[in-house]
Each structure stands twice: as C-alpha cells, then as structure tokens.
Coordinates of C-alpha atoms and ligand atoms in Angstrom, one line a residue:
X1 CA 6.8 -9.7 23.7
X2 CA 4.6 -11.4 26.0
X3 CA 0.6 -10.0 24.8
X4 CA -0.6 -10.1 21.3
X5 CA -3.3 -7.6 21.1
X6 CA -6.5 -8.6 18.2
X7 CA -8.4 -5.7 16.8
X8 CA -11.3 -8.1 14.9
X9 CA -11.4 -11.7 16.5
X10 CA -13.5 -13.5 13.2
X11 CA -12.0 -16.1 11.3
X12 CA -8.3 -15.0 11.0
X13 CA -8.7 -13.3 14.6
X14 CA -10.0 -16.4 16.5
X15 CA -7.4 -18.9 14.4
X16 CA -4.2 -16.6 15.7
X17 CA -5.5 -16.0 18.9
X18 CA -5.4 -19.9 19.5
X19 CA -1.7 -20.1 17.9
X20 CA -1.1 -17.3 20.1
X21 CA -2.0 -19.0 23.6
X22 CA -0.7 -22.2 22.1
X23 CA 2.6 -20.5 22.3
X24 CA 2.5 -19.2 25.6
X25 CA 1.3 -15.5 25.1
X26 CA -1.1 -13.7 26.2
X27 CA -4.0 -12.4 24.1
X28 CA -6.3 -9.8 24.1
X29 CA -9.0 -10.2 22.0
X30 CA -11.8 -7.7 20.5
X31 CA -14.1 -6.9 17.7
X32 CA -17.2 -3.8 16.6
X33 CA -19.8 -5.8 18.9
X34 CA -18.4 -5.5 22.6
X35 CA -16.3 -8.0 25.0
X36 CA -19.5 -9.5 26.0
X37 CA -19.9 -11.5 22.4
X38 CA -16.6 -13.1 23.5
X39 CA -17.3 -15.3 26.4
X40 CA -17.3 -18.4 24.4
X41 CA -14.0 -17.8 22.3
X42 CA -12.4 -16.4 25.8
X43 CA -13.6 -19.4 27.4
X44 CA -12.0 -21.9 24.9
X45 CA -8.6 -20.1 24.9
X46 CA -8.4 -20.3 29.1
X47 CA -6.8 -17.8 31.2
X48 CA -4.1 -16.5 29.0
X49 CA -6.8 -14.8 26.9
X50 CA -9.7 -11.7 28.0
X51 CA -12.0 -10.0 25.8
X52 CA -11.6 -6.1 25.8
X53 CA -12.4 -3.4 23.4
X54 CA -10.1 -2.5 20.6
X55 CA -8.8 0.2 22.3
X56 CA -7.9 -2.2 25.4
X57 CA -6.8 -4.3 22.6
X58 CA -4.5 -1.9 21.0
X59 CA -3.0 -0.4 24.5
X60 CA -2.2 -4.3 26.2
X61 CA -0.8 -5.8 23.0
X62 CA 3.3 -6.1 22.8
X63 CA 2.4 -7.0 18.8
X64 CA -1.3 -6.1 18.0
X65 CA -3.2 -7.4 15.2
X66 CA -5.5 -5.6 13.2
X67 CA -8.4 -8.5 10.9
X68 CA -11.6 -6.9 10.3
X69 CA -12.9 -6.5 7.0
X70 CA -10.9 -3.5 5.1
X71 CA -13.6 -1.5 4.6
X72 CA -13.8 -0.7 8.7
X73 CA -9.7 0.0 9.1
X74 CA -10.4 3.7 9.9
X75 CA -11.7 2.7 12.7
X76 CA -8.6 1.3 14.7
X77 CA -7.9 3.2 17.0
X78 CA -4.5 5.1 16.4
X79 CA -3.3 6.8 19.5
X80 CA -2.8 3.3 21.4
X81 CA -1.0 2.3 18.3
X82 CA 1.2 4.8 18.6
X83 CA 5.1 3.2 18.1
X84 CA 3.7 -0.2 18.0
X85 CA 4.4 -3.1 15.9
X86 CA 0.8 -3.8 13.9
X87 CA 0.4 -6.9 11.8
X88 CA -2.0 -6.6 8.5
X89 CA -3.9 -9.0 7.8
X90 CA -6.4 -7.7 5.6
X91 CA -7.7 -8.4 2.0
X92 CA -9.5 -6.3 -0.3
X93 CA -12.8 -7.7 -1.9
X94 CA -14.9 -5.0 -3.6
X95 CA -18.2 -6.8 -3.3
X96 CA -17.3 -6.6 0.2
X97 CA -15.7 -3.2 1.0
X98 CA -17.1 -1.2 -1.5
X99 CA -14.7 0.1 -3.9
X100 CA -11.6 1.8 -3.1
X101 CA -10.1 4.7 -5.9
X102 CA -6.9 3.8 -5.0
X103 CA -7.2 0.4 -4.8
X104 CA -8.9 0.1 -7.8
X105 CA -6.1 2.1 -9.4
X106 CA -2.9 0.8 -8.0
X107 CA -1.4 3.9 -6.6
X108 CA -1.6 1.9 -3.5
X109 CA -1.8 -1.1 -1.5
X110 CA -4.2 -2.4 1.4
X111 CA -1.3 -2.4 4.2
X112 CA 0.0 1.0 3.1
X113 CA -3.6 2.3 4.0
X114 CA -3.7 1.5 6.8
X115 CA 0.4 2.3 7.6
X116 CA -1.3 5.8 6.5
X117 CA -3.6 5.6 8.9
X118 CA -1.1 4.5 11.6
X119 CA 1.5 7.2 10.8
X120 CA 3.6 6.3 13.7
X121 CA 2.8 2.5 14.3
X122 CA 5.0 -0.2 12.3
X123 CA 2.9 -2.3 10.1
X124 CA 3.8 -5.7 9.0
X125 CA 1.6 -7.1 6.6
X126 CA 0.9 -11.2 7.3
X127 CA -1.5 -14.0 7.2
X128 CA -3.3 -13.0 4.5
X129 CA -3.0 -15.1 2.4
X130 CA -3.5 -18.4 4.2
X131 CA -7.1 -19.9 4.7
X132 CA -7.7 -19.0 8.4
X133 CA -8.7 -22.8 9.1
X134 CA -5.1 -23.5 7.9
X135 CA -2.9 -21.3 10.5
X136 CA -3.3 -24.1 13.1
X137 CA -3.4 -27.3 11.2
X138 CA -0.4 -26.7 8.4
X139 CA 2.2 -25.4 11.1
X140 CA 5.5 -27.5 11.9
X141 CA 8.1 -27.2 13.9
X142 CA 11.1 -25.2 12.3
X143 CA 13.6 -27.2 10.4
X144 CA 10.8 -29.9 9.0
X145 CA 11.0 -30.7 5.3
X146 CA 8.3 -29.2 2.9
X147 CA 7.7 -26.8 5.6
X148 CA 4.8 -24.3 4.7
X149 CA 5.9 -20.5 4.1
X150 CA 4.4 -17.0 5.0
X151 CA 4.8 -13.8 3.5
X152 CA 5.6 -10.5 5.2
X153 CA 6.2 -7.2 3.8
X154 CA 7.1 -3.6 6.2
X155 CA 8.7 -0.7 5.6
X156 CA 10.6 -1.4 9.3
X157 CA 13.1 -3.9 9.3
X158 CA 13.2 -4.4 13.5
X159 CA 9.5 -5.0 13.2
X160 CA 9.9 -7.2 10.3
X161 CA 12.3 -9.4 12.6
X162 CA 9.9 -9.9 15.4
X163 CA 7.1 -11.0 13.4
X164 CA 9.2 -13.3 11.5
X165 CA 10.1 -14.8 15.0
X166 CA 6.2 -15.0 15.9
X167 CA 5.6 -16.4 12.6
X168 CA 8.3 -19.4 13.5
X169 CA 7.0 -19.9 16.6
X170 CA 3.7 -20.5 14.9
X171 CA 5.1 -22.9 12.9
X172 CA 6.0 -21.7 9.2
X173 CA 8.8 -20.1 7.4
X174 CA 8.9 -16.4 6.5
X175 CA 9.2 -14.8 2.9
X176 CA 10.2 -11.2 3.1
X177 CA 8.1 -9.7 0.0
X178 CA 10.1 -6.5 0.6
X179 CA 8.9 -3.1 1.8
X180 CA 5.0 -2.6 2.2
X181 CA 4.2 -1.2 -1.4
X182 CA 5.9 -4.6 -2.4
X183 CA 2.8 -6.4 -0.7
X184 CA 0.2 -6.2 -4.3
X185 CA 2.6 -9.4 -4.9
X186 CA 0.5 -11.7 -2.6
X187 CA -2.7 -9.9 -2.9
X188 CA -5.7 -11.8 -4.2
X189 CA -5.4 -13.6 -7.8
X190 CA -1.7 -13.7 -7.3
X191 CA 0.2 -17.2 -7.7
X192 CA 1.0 -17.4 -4.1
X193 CA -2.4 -16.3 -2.7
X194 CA -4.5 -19.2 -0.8
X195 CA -2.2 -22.7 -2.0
X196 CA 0.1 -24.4 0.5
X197 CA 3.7 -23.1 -0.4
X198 CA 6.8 -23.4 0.6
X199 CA 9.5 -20.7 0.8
X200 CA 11.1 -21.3 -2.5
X201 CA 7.8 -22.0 -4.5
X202 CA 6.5 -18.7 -2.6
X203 CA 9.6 -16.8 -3.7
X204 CA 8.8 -17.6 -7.1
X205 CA 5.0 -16.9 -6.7
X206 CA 6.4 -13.8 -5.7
X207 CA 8.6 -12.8 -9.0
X208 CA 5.7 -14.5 -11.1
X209 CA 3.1 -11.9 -9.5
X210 CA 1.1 -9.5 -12.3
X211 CA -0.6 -6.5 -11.7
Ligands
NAP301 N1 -11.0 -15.8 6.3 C1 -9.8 -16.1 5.8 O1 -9.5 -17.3 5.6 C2 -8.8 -15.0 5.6 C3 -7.5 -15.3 5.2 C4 -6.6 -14.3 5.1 C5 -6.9 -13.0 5.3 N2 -8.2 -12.6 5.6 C6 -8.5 -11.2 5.7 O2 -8.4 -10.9 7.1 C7 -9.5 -10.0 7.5 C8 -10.4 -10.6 8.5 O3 -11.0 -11.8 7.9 P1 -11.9 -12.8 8.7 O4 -12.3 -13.8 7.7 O5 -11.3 -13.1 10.0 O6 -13.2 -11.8 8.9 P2 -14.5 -12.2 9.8 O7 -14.6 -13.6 10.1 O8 -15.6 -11.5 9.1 O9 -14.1 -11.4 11.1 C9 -14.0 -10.0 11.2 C10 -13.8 -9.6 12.6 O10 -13.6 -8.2 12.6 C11 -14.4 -7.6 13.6 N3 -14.6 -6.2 13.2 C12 -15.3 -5.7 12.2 N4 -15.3 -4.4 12.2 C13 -14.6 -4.0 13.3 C14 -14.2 -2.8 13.9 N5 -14.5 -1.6 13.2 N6 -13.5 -2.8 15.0 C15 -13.1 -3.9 15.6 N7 -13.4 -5.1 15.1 C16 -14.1 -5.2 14.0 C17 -15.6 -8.4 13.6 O11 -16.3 -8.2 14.8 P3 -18.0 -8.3 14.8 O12 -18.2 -9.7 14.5 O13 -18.3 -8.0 16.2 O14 -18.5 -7.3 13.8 C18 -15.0 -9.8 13.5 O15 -14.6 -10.2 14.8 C19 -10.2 -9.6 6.2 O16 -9.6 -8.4 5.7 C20 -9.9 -10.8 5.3 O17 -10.0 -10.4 3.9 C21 -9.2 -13.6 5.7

C-alpha cells in the first residue's frame, strides 16, 4: 500500500491527505472542479502528493478515498474502482443532499449506497465521524493512554484489516462496528458521532445507538 487515492479533497479530503504524506504515502488528490484548483493544497503536501482527476484518482490509489458531499456519490467513477479497497467517508444531511427514500426510511445506510454503487470494490466506511480539523491534531502514537478511537464498519474482513492498519498509522485505535449495514450506529445524532472517544467509551456509544 504505497498511494492513497482522494476522490473530493475538501475538508475531510485535504485533512487525510496531509496524515497521508505525513506517513510516508503517496497521494493523489482530486475533486468536481479540475486538478488546476489544487496547486496550492499540492504545493503544501510537497512531492509525495499531485492533483489528478477522480478517475486518475481512483486508478493510482492502493486504498482510495471517496469525501464529497453524499448527494454526488454516483459520480465516482466505478470501473477504476473495480476490486479496490474504498474508504467512506460520507455523512448524510438532508438540507444538504436532498432527501434520500431510503435514507429517510432506514432500509439502508449511506456506505451501503455507495457499496451498491461499487458492486465489485470493498468499501470501508471511516472518518466520519471525527471533525476533519481533528484527524491531525488528536492522533497519538499506538499504545498511549486515553488514546482517541475510530470506527469502521465493511462487509470484507481483509479490507477491514488494512484500513485498521492505516487508521494506526494515523494515529488512533479502531472500533469494528461490524458489517456495513451495522454503520446507522455512528451516523449523525448517534452517542459516538463528533466527541473525542476512546475505544471502550466508543464501544458503548455503539450498543447505546437508536434508530
Ligand atoms: N467536515 C467534517 O468535519 C466531516 C467529518 C466527517 C465526515 N464528513 C463527511 O465527509 C464528506 C466530505 O466532507 P467535507 O467536509 O470534506 O466536504 P467539503 O469540504 O465540502 O469537500 C467536498 C469535496 O468533494 C469534492 N467533490 C464534490 N463533488 C465531487 C464529485 N462529484 N467528484 C469529485 N469530487 C467532488 C469537492 O470538490 P469541489 O470543491 O471542486 O466541488 C470538495 O473537494 C461529506 O459527506 C461529509 O458529510 C465531514
């Protein structure tokens, strides 16, 4: 795993980007306005990092990242997705994205819409619920006391391994939520959504979670 791939390079985007090169990967960066609208964040993260498109994006990442607003997911780009680990980050806000049926109703969850847009690709639903600012000032080195936890959920157990490495390396334990349609338990106006926990009080968020 050596190039993390970002389809949407805004707030979440730019923060993991710099965790990214921080940690010695490579990044590829993109958003809906062009490369060009890059320069300056390319320019900050130095030569481990280049602006593409999110097809570029999607074909060069080992990992890719998909953090745009929900409403635009069905336009990542599958094909270059094809087989590849995808990390979630993404939030539903109806005054934002417009209301979703099957959101609205429960019958699914924001990372299983886009898993069904991504038949073949492994999605791992993370980050979202950490304030972006927060991804590179709360990290600490593995082992410290108190340490800050993360979330994941996936349906794909190898894929669910690597980001939880990724998510170490970036400097915060890992809470498996379970399989993707598990994920409504960290979704906004749940316990664990937004506050600084750590992996037990996240656990418990976790069991406390109401639909
Ligand atoms: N902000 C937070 O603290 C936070 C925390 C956790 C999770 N989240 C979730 O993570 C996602 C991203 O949040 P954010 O705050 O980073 O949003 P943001 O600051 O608005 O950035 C969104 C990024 O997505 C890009 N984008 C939009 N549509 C695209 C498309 N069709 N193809 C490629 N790129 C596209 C935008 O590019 P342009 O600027 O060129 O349009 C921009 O770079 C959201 O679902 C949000 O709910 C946010």
């Amino acid at each position: 795993m050596k190039t993390i791939g970002l389809i949407g390079a805004g707030h979440i985007g730019s923060q993991l980007a710099r965790l990214a090169v921080a940690n010695d990967y490579n990044v590829v960066i993109s958003n809906s306005r062009g490369p060009e609208t890059l320069a300056a964040l390319v320019a900050e993260l130095g030569p481990k990092a280049r602006a593409a498109t999110p097809v570029e994006a999607a074909e060069a990442g080992d990992i890719v990242v998909v953090t745009v607003p929900l409403k635009n997911y069905r336009s990542v780009p599958v094909e270059p997705l094809r087989g590849k680990i995808v990390i979630d980050t993404n939030n539903y806000y109806p005054q934002r994205d417009g209301n979703i049926p099957e959101l609205d109703n429960e019958s699914t969850t924001t990372a299983e819409l886009l898993q069904a847009h991504l038949p073949t690709s492994k999605v791992v639903k993370a980050f979202n619920h950490i304030y972006a600012s927060e991804l590179t000032t709360h990290g600490q080195p593995s082992g410290s006391a108190n340490r800050r936890a993360l979330v994941i959920a996936g349906d794909d157990t190898e894929a669910k391994a690597s980001v939880t490495r990724l998510i170490d390396q970036f400097g915060f334990d890992v809470v498996d939520a379970g399989p993707l349609r598990e994920g409504w338990r960290i979704q906004r106006d749940t316990p664990g959504y937004g506050p600084r926990r750590t992996a037990e009080e996240l656990r418990k968020d976790l069991a406390a979670a109401k639909r």
